[in-house]
PDB file of C-alpha atoms and ligand atoms in Angstrom:
ATOM      1  CA  MET A  22     -42.876 -23.021 -32.384  1.00  0.00           C
ATOM      2  CA  GLY A  23     -43.187 -26.502 -30.954  1.00  0.00           C
ATOM      3  CA  ARG A  24     -44.855 -29.492 -32.564  1.00  0.00           C
ATOM      4  CA  PHE A  25     -46.699 -30.666 -29.441  1.00  0.00           C
ATOM      5  CA  THR A  26     -49.449 -29.498 -27.139  1.00  0.00           C
ATOM      6  CA  PHE A  27     -51.277 -31.031 -24.203  1.00  0.00           C
ATOM      7  CA  THR A  28     -55.055 -31.296 -23.892  1.00  0.00           C
ATOM      8  CA  MET A  29     -57.555 -32.629 -21.419  1.00  0.00           C
ATOM      9  CA  ILE A  30     -61.256 -33.266 -22.054  1.00  0.00           C
ATOM     10  CA  LYS A  31     -62.663 -31.990 -18.766  1.00  0.00           C
ATOM     11  CA  PRO A  32     -65.114 -33.875 -16.474  1.00  0.00           C
ATOM     12  CA  ASP A  33     -68.197 -32.050 -17.828  1.00  0.00           C
ATOM     13  CA  ALA A  34     -67.614 -33.049 -21.458  1.00  0.00           C
ATOM     14  CA  PHE A  35     -66.527 -36.596 -20.595  1.00  0.00           C
ATOM     15  CA  ALA A  36     -69.638 -37.140 -18.417  1.00  0.00           C
ATOM     16  CA  LYS A  37     -71.921 -35.933 -21.206  1.00  0.00           C
ATOM     17  CA  GLY A  38     -70.432 -38.385 -23.701  1.00  0.00           C
ATOM     18  CA  HIS A  39     -68.692 -35.830 -25.923  1.00  0.00           C
ATOM     19  CA  THR A  40     -65.291 -37.563 -25.933  1.00  0.00           C
ATOM     20  CA  GLY A  41     -65.690 -39.244 -29.330  1.00  0.00           C
ATOM     21  CA  ALA A  42     -67.007 -36.121 -31.069  1.00  0.00           C
ATOM     22  CA  ILE A  43     -64.260 -33.942 -29.577  1.00  0.00           C
ATOM     23  CA  LEU A  44     -61.459 -36.362 -30.523  1.00  0.00           C
ATOM     24  CA  SER A  45     -62.904 -36.492 -34.060  1.00  0.00           C
ATOM     25  CA  ARG A  46     -62.804 -32.711 -34.399  1.00  0.00           C
ATOM     26  CA  ILE A  47     -59.238 -32.650 -33.100  1.00  0.00           C
ATOM     27  CA  GLN A  48     -58.096 -35.237 -35.641  1.00  0.00           C
ATOM     28  CA  GLU A  49     -60.044 -33.615 -38.487  1.00  0.00           C
ATOM     29  CA  ALA A  50     -58.219 -30.361 -37.673  1.00  0.00           C
ATOM     30  CA  GLY A  51     -54.927 -32.112 -38.434  1.00  0.00           C
ATOM     31  CA  PHE A  52     -53.643 -33.065 -34.989  1.00  0.00           C
ATOM     32  CA  ARG A  53     -52.060 -36.496 -34.491  1.00  0.00           C
ATOM     33  CA  ILE A  54     -52.684 -38.232 -31.161  1.00  0.00           C
ATOM     34  CA  ALA A  55     -49.257 -39.033 -29.684  1.00  0.00           C
ATOM     35  CA  ALA A  56     -50.522 -40.133 -26.250  1.00  0.00           C
ATOM     36  CA  LEU A  57     -53.995 -40.756 -24.769  1.00  0.00           C
ATOM     37  CA  LYS A  58     -55.470 -41.855 -21.434  1.00  0.00           C
ATOM     38  CA  LEU A  59     -58.650 -41.849 -19.368  1.00  0.00           C
ATOM     39  CA  THR A  60     -57.772 -40.925 -15.803  1.00  0.00           C
ATOM     40  CA  ARG A  61     -59.054 -38.994 -12.795  1.00  0.00           C
ATOM     41  CA  LEU A  62     -57.224 -36.187 -11.002  1.00  0.00           C
ATOM     42  CA  SER A  63     -57.120 -36.293  -7.212  1.00  0.00           C
ATOM     43  CA  PRO A  64     -57.875 -32.891  -5.621  1.00  0.00           C
ATOM     44  CA  GLU A  65     -54.121 -32.613  -4.905  1.00  0.00           C
ATOM     45  CA  LYS A  66     -53.190 -33.294  -8.541  1.00  0.00           C
ATOM     46  CA  ALA A  67     -55.826 -30.863  -9.826  1.00  0.00           C
ATOM     47  CA  ALA A  68     -54.529 -28.204  -7.409  1.00  0.00           C
ATOM     48  CA  ALA A  69     -50.979 -28.768  -8.676  1.00  0.00           C
ATOM     49  CA  PHE A  70     -52.018 -28.690 -12.340  1.00  0.00           C
ATOM     50  CA  TYR A  71     -53.753 -25.306 -11.897  1.00  0.00           C
ATOM     51  CA  ALA A  72     -51.348 -23.934  -9.239  1.00  0.00           C
ATOM     52  CA  VAL A  73     -50.725 -20.823 -11.366  1.00  0.00           C
ATOM     53  CA  HIS A  74     -54.336 -19.811 -10.560  1.00  0.00           C
ATOM     54  CA  ARG A  75     -54.128 -20.388  -6.769  1.00  0.00           C
ATOM     55  CA  GLU A  76     -54.736 -16.718  -5.918  1.00  0.00           C
ATOM     56  CA  ARG A  77     -57.802 -16.440  -8.173  1.00  0.00           C
ATOM     57  CA  PRO A  78     -61.306 -16.426  -6.640  1.00  0.00           C
ATOM     58  CA  PHE A  79     -62.379 -19.425  -8.770  1.00  0.00           C
ATOM     59  CA  TYR A  80     -59.437 -21.673  -7.779  1.00  0.00           C
ATOM     60  CA  GLU A  81     -61.135 -23.856  -5.133  1.00  0.00           C
ATOM     61  CA  SER A  82     -64.186 -24.388  -7.295  1.00  0.00           C
ATOM     62  CA  LEU A  83     -61.974 -25.173 -10.313  1.00  0.00           C
ATOM     63  CA  VAL A  84     -60.006 -27.780  -8.333  1.00  0.00           C
ATOM     64  CA  GLN A  85     -63.233 -29.353  -7.080  1.00  0.00           C
ATOM     65  CA  PHE A  86     -64.654 -29.480 -10.624  1.00  0.00           C
ATOM     66  CA  MET A  87     -61.487 -30.850 -12.238  1.00  0.00           C
ATOM     67  CA  SER A  88     -61.304 -33.680  -9.681  1.00  0.00           C
ATOM     68  CA  SER A  89     -65.047 -34.472  -9.836  1.00  0.00           C
ATOM     69  CA  GLY A  90     -64.806 -37.190 -12.490  1.00  0.00           C
ATOM     70  CA  PRO A  91     -62.666 -38.759 -15.219  1.00  0.00           C
ATOM     71  CA  VAL A  92     -60.763 -36.685 -17.768  1.00  0.00           C
ATOM     72  CA  VAL A  93     -59.267 -37.688 -21.107  1.00  0.00           C
ATOM     73  CA  ALA A  94     -55.653 -36.513 -21.317  1.00  0.00           C
ATOM     74  CA  ALA A  95     -53.730 -36.401 -24.591  1.00  0.00           C
ATOM     75  CA  ILE A  96     -50.558 -35.211 -26.270  1.00  0.00           C
ATOM     76  CA  LEU A  97     -51.232 -33.796 -29.738  1.00  0.00           C
ATOM     77  CA  GLU A  98     -48.771 -33.267 -32.581  1.00  0.00           C
ATOM     78  CA  LYS A  99     -49.033 -30.684 -35.380  1.00  0.00           C
ATOM     79  CA  ASP A 100     -47.001 -27.760 -36.715  1.00  0.00           C
ATOM     80  CA  ASN A 101     -47.681 -24.711 -34.530  1.00  0.00           C
ATOM     81  CA  ALA A 102     -49.590 -27.020 -32.150  1.00  0.00           C
ATOM     82  CA  VAL A 103     -50.129 -24.715 -29.156  1.00  0.00           C
ATOM     83  CA  GLU A 104     -51.501 -21.746 -31.084  1.00  0.00           C
ATOM     84  CA  ASP A 105     -53.562 -23.761 -33.566  1.00  0.00           C
ATOM     85  CA  PHE A 106     -55.107 -25.820 -30.778  1.00  0.00           C
ATOM     86  CA  ARG A 107     -56.090 -22.731 -28.765  1.00  0.00           C
ATOM     87  CA  LYS A 108     -57.873 -21.495 -31.900  1.00  0.00           C
ATOM     88  CA  LEU A 109     -59.666 -24.825 -32.298  1.00  0.00           C
ATOM     89  CA  ILE A 110     -60.969 -24.808 -28.694  1.00  0.00           C
ATOM     90  CA  GLY A 111     -61.978 -21.118 -28.590  1.00  0.00           C
ATOM     91  CA  ALA A 112     -62.186 -18.560 -25.794  1.00  0.00           C
ATOM     92  CA  THR A 113     -62.225 -19.626 -22.111  1.00  0.00           C
ATOM     93  CA  ASP A 114     -65.793 -18.333 -21.782  1.00  0.00           C
ATOM     94  CA  PRO A 115     -68.024 -20.206 -24.276  1.00  0.00           C
ATOM     95  CA  ALA A 116     -70.229 -17.120 -24.570  1.00  0.00           C
ATOM     96  CA  LYS A 117     -67.230 -15.384 -26.149  1.00  0.00           C
ATOM     97  CA  ALA A 118     -65.971 -18.352 -28.174  1.00  0.00           C
ATOM     98  CA  GLU A 119     -66.179 -18.282 -31.970  1.00  0.00           C
ATOM     99  CA  ALA A 120     -68.694 -20.420 -33.852  1.00  0.00           C
ATOM    100  CA  ASN A 121     -67.657 -24.034 -34.384  1.00  0.00           C
ATOM    101  CA  THR A 122     -64.968 -24.002 -31.707  1.00  0.00           C
ATOM    102  CA  ILE A 123     -64.999 -26.952 -29.292  1.00  0.00           C
ATOM    103  CA  ARG A 124     -65.946 -24.727 -26.353  1.00  0.00           C
ATOM    104  CA  LYS A 125     -68.740 -23.012 -28.301  1.00  0.00           C
ATOM    105  CA  LEU A 126     -70.146 -26.438 -29.162  1.00  0.00           C
ATOM    106  CA  TYR A 127     -69.641 -28.302 -25.882  1.00  0.00           C
ATOM    107  CA  ALA A 128     -68.867 -25.989 -22.922  1.00  0.00           C
ATOM    108  CA  GLU A 129     -71.502 -25.252 -20.267  1.00  0.00           C
ATOM    109  CA  SER A 130     -69.911 -22.192 -18.625  1.00  0.00           C
ATOM    110  CA  VAL A 131     -66.617 -20.362 -18.133  1.00  0.00           C
ATOM    111  CA  GLU A 132     -65.632 -22.952 -15.496  1.00  0.00           C
ATOM    112  CA  ARG A 133     -67.187 -26.093 -17.006  1.00  0.00           C
ATOM    113  CA  ASN A 134     -65.669 -25.351 -20.389  1.00  0.00           C
ATOM    114  CA  ALA A 135     -65.187 -28.858 -21.823  1.00  0.00           C
ATOM    115  CA  ILE A 136     -61.495 -28.825 -22.685  1.00  0.00           C
ATOM    116  CA  HIS A 137     -58.032 -27.580 -21.754  1.00  0.00           C
ATOM    117  CA  GLY A 138     -55.226 -26.550 -24.106  1.00  0.00           C
ATOM    118  CA  SER A 139     -51.670 -25.561 -23.148  1.00  0.00           C
ATOM    119  CA  ASP A 140     -50.964 -21.825 -23.473  1.00  0.00           C
ATOM    120  CA  SER A 141     -47.226 -21.986 -24.380  1.00  0.00           C
ATOM    121  CA  ASP A 142     -44.615 -24.472 -25.587  1.00  0.00           C
ATOM    122  CA  GLU A 143     -43.015 -24.402 -22.134  1.00  0.00           C
ATOM    123  CA  ASN A 144     -46.302 -25.220 -20.379  1.00  0.00           C
ATOM    124  CA  ALA A 145     -47.096 -27.872 -23.006  1.00  0.00           C
ATOM    125  CA  ARG A 146     -43.852 -29.662 -22.101  1.00  0.00           C
ATOM    126  CA  ILE A 147     -44.553 -29.393 -18.356  1.00  0.00           C
ATOM    127  CA  GLU A 148     -48.141 -30.624 -18.774  1.00  0.00           C
ATOM    128  CA  CYS A 149     -47.204 -33.548 -21.059  1.00  0.00           C
ATOM    129  CA  ASP A 150     -44.644 -34.634 -18.440  1.00  0.00           C
ATOM    130  CA  PHE A 151     -47.256 -34.265 -15.665  1.00  0.00           C
ATOM    131  CA  PHE A 152     -49.471 -36.928 -17.295  1.00  0.00           C
ATOM    132  CA  PHE A 153     -47.326 -39.180 -19.492  1.00  0.00           C
ATOM    133  CA  SER A 154     -44.141 -41.206 -19.156  1.00  0.00           C
ATOM    134  CA  ALA A 155     -41.841 -41.745 -22.151  1.00  0.00           C
ATOM    135  CA  LEU A 156     -43.265 -45.284 -22.590  1.00  0.00           C
ATOM    136  CA  GLU A 157     -46.778 -43.869 -23.036  1.00  0.00           C
ATOM    137  CA  ARG A 158     -45.853 -41.651 -26.021  1.00  0.00           C
ATOM    138  CA  PHE A 159     -45.978 -42.782 -29.636  1.00  0.00           C
TER     139      PHE A 159
HETATM  140  P1  ATP B 228     -57.300 -23.928 -19.694  1.00  0.00           P
HETATM  141  O1  ATP B 228     -56.054 -23.521 -18.928  1.00  0.00           O
HETATM  142  O2  ATP B 228     -58.181 -24.883 -18.925  1.00  0.00           O
HETATM  143  O3  ATP B 228     -56.995 -24.396 -21.083  1.00  0.00           O
HETATM  144  P2  ATP B 228     -57.747 -21.169 -20.387  1.00  0.00           P
HETATM  145  O4  ATP B 228     -56.264 -21.120 -20.596  1.00  0.00           O
HETATM  146  O5  ATP B 228     -58.634 -20.770 -21.514  1.00  0.00           O
HETATM  147  O6  ATP B 228     -58.200 -22.612 -19.915  1.00  0.00           O
HETATM  148  P3  ATP B 228     -57.293 -20.008 -17.789  1.00  0.00           P
HETATM  149  O7  ATP B 228     -57.325 -18.537 -17.566  1.00  0.00           O
HETATM  150  O8  ATP B 228     -55.981 -20.719 -17.811  1.00  0.00           O
HETATM  151  O9  ATP B 228     -58.136 -20.294 -19.126  1.00  0.00           O
HETATM  152  O10 ATP B 228     -58.240 -20.651 -16.684  1.00  0.00           O
HETATM  153  C1  ATP B 228     -58.124 -22.033 -16.378  1.00  0.00           C
HETATM  154  C2  ATP B 228     -59.508 -22.590 -16.159  1.00  0.00           C
HETATM  155  O11 ATP B 228     -60.065 -22.001 -15.009  1.00  0.00           O
HETATM  156  C3  ATP B 228     -60.515 -22.278 -17.260  1.00  0.00           C
HETATM  157  O12 ATP B 228     -60.431 -23.118 -18.373  1.00  0.00           O
HETATM  158  C4  ATP B 228     -61.816 -22.453 -16.522  1.00  0.00           C
HETATM  159  O13 ATP B 228     -62.147 -23.850 -16.351  1.00  0.00           O
HETATM  160  C5  ATP B 228     -61.481 -21.849 -15.171  1.00  0.00           C
HETATM  161  N1  ATP B 228     -61.785 -20.420 -15.125  1.00  0.00           N
HETATM  162  C6  ATP B 228     -61.108 -19.409 -15.719  1.00  0.00           C
HETATM  163  N2  ATP B 228     -61.662 -18.219 -15.479  1.00  0.00           N
HETATM  164  C7  ATP B 228     -62.746 -18.475 -14.693  1.00  0.00           C
HETATM  165  C8  ATP B 228     -63.755 -17.665 -14.096  1.00  0.00           C
HETATM  166  N3  ATP B 228     -63.774 -16.358 -14.241  1.00  0.00           N
HETATM  167  N4  ATP B 228     -64.713 -18.301 -13.352  1.00  0.00           N
HETATM  168  C9  ATP B 228     -64.697 -19.649 -13.182  1.00  0.00           C
HETATM  169  N5  ATP B 228     -63.777 -20.462 -13.714  1.00  0.00           N
HETATM  170  C10 ATP B 228     -62.816 -19.892 -14.468  1.00  0.00           C
HETATM  171 MG1   MG B 229     -54.888 -21.798 -19.193  1.00  0.00          MG
END
C-alpha cells in the first residue's frame, strides 16, 4: 500500500467556498499535504484526466463540468492513503455516501460531487505526475 494519493476539490465545491473546510477535514483525518495548487483544467486536460470514462454517457458533461472553473489539486501523504482517502470522501453519489463524508457534506449530485480521490496506487502516481513536477512536492 502506497503512502500517497491525489485529490482535487472540484469546481462546484471551490465555487461555493468549501475549500478551507474540506482541507481542514483532510488534515484532521491525518493526511499531510505534500503538494497543493489552485488551477483550472482546459477541456482537453479534463478529457485526458477522465479518459478512462470516455465511453460512458456522462463523459462530455463531466469534461464540461471539470473545466468550468478552478480546482484545488493536492498530493496527500498517509499510511494506506488511497483506501483511507476514499473512505473519507464517501461514495460517488452523495445520496449513497455515509454520514460525515466529504461528499455527503458538500456534494450537490453524482456529477457535481465536490472532490476526487485516486482509486489505486498506480492511478495515484499517474495523477500526481499529471499535476505536479518534482519541484512542487514537499
Ligand atoms: P472520482 O474519480 O472523481 O474520484 P469516483 O472514482 O467516485 O470519482 P468514477 O466512477 O471514477 O467515480 O467517476 C468519475 C466522476 O464522474 C465522478 O466523480 C462524477 O463526477 C462523474 N460521474 C460518475 N458517475 C456518474 C453518473 N452516473 N452521472 C454523472 N456523472 C457521473
Ligand atoms: Mg474514479
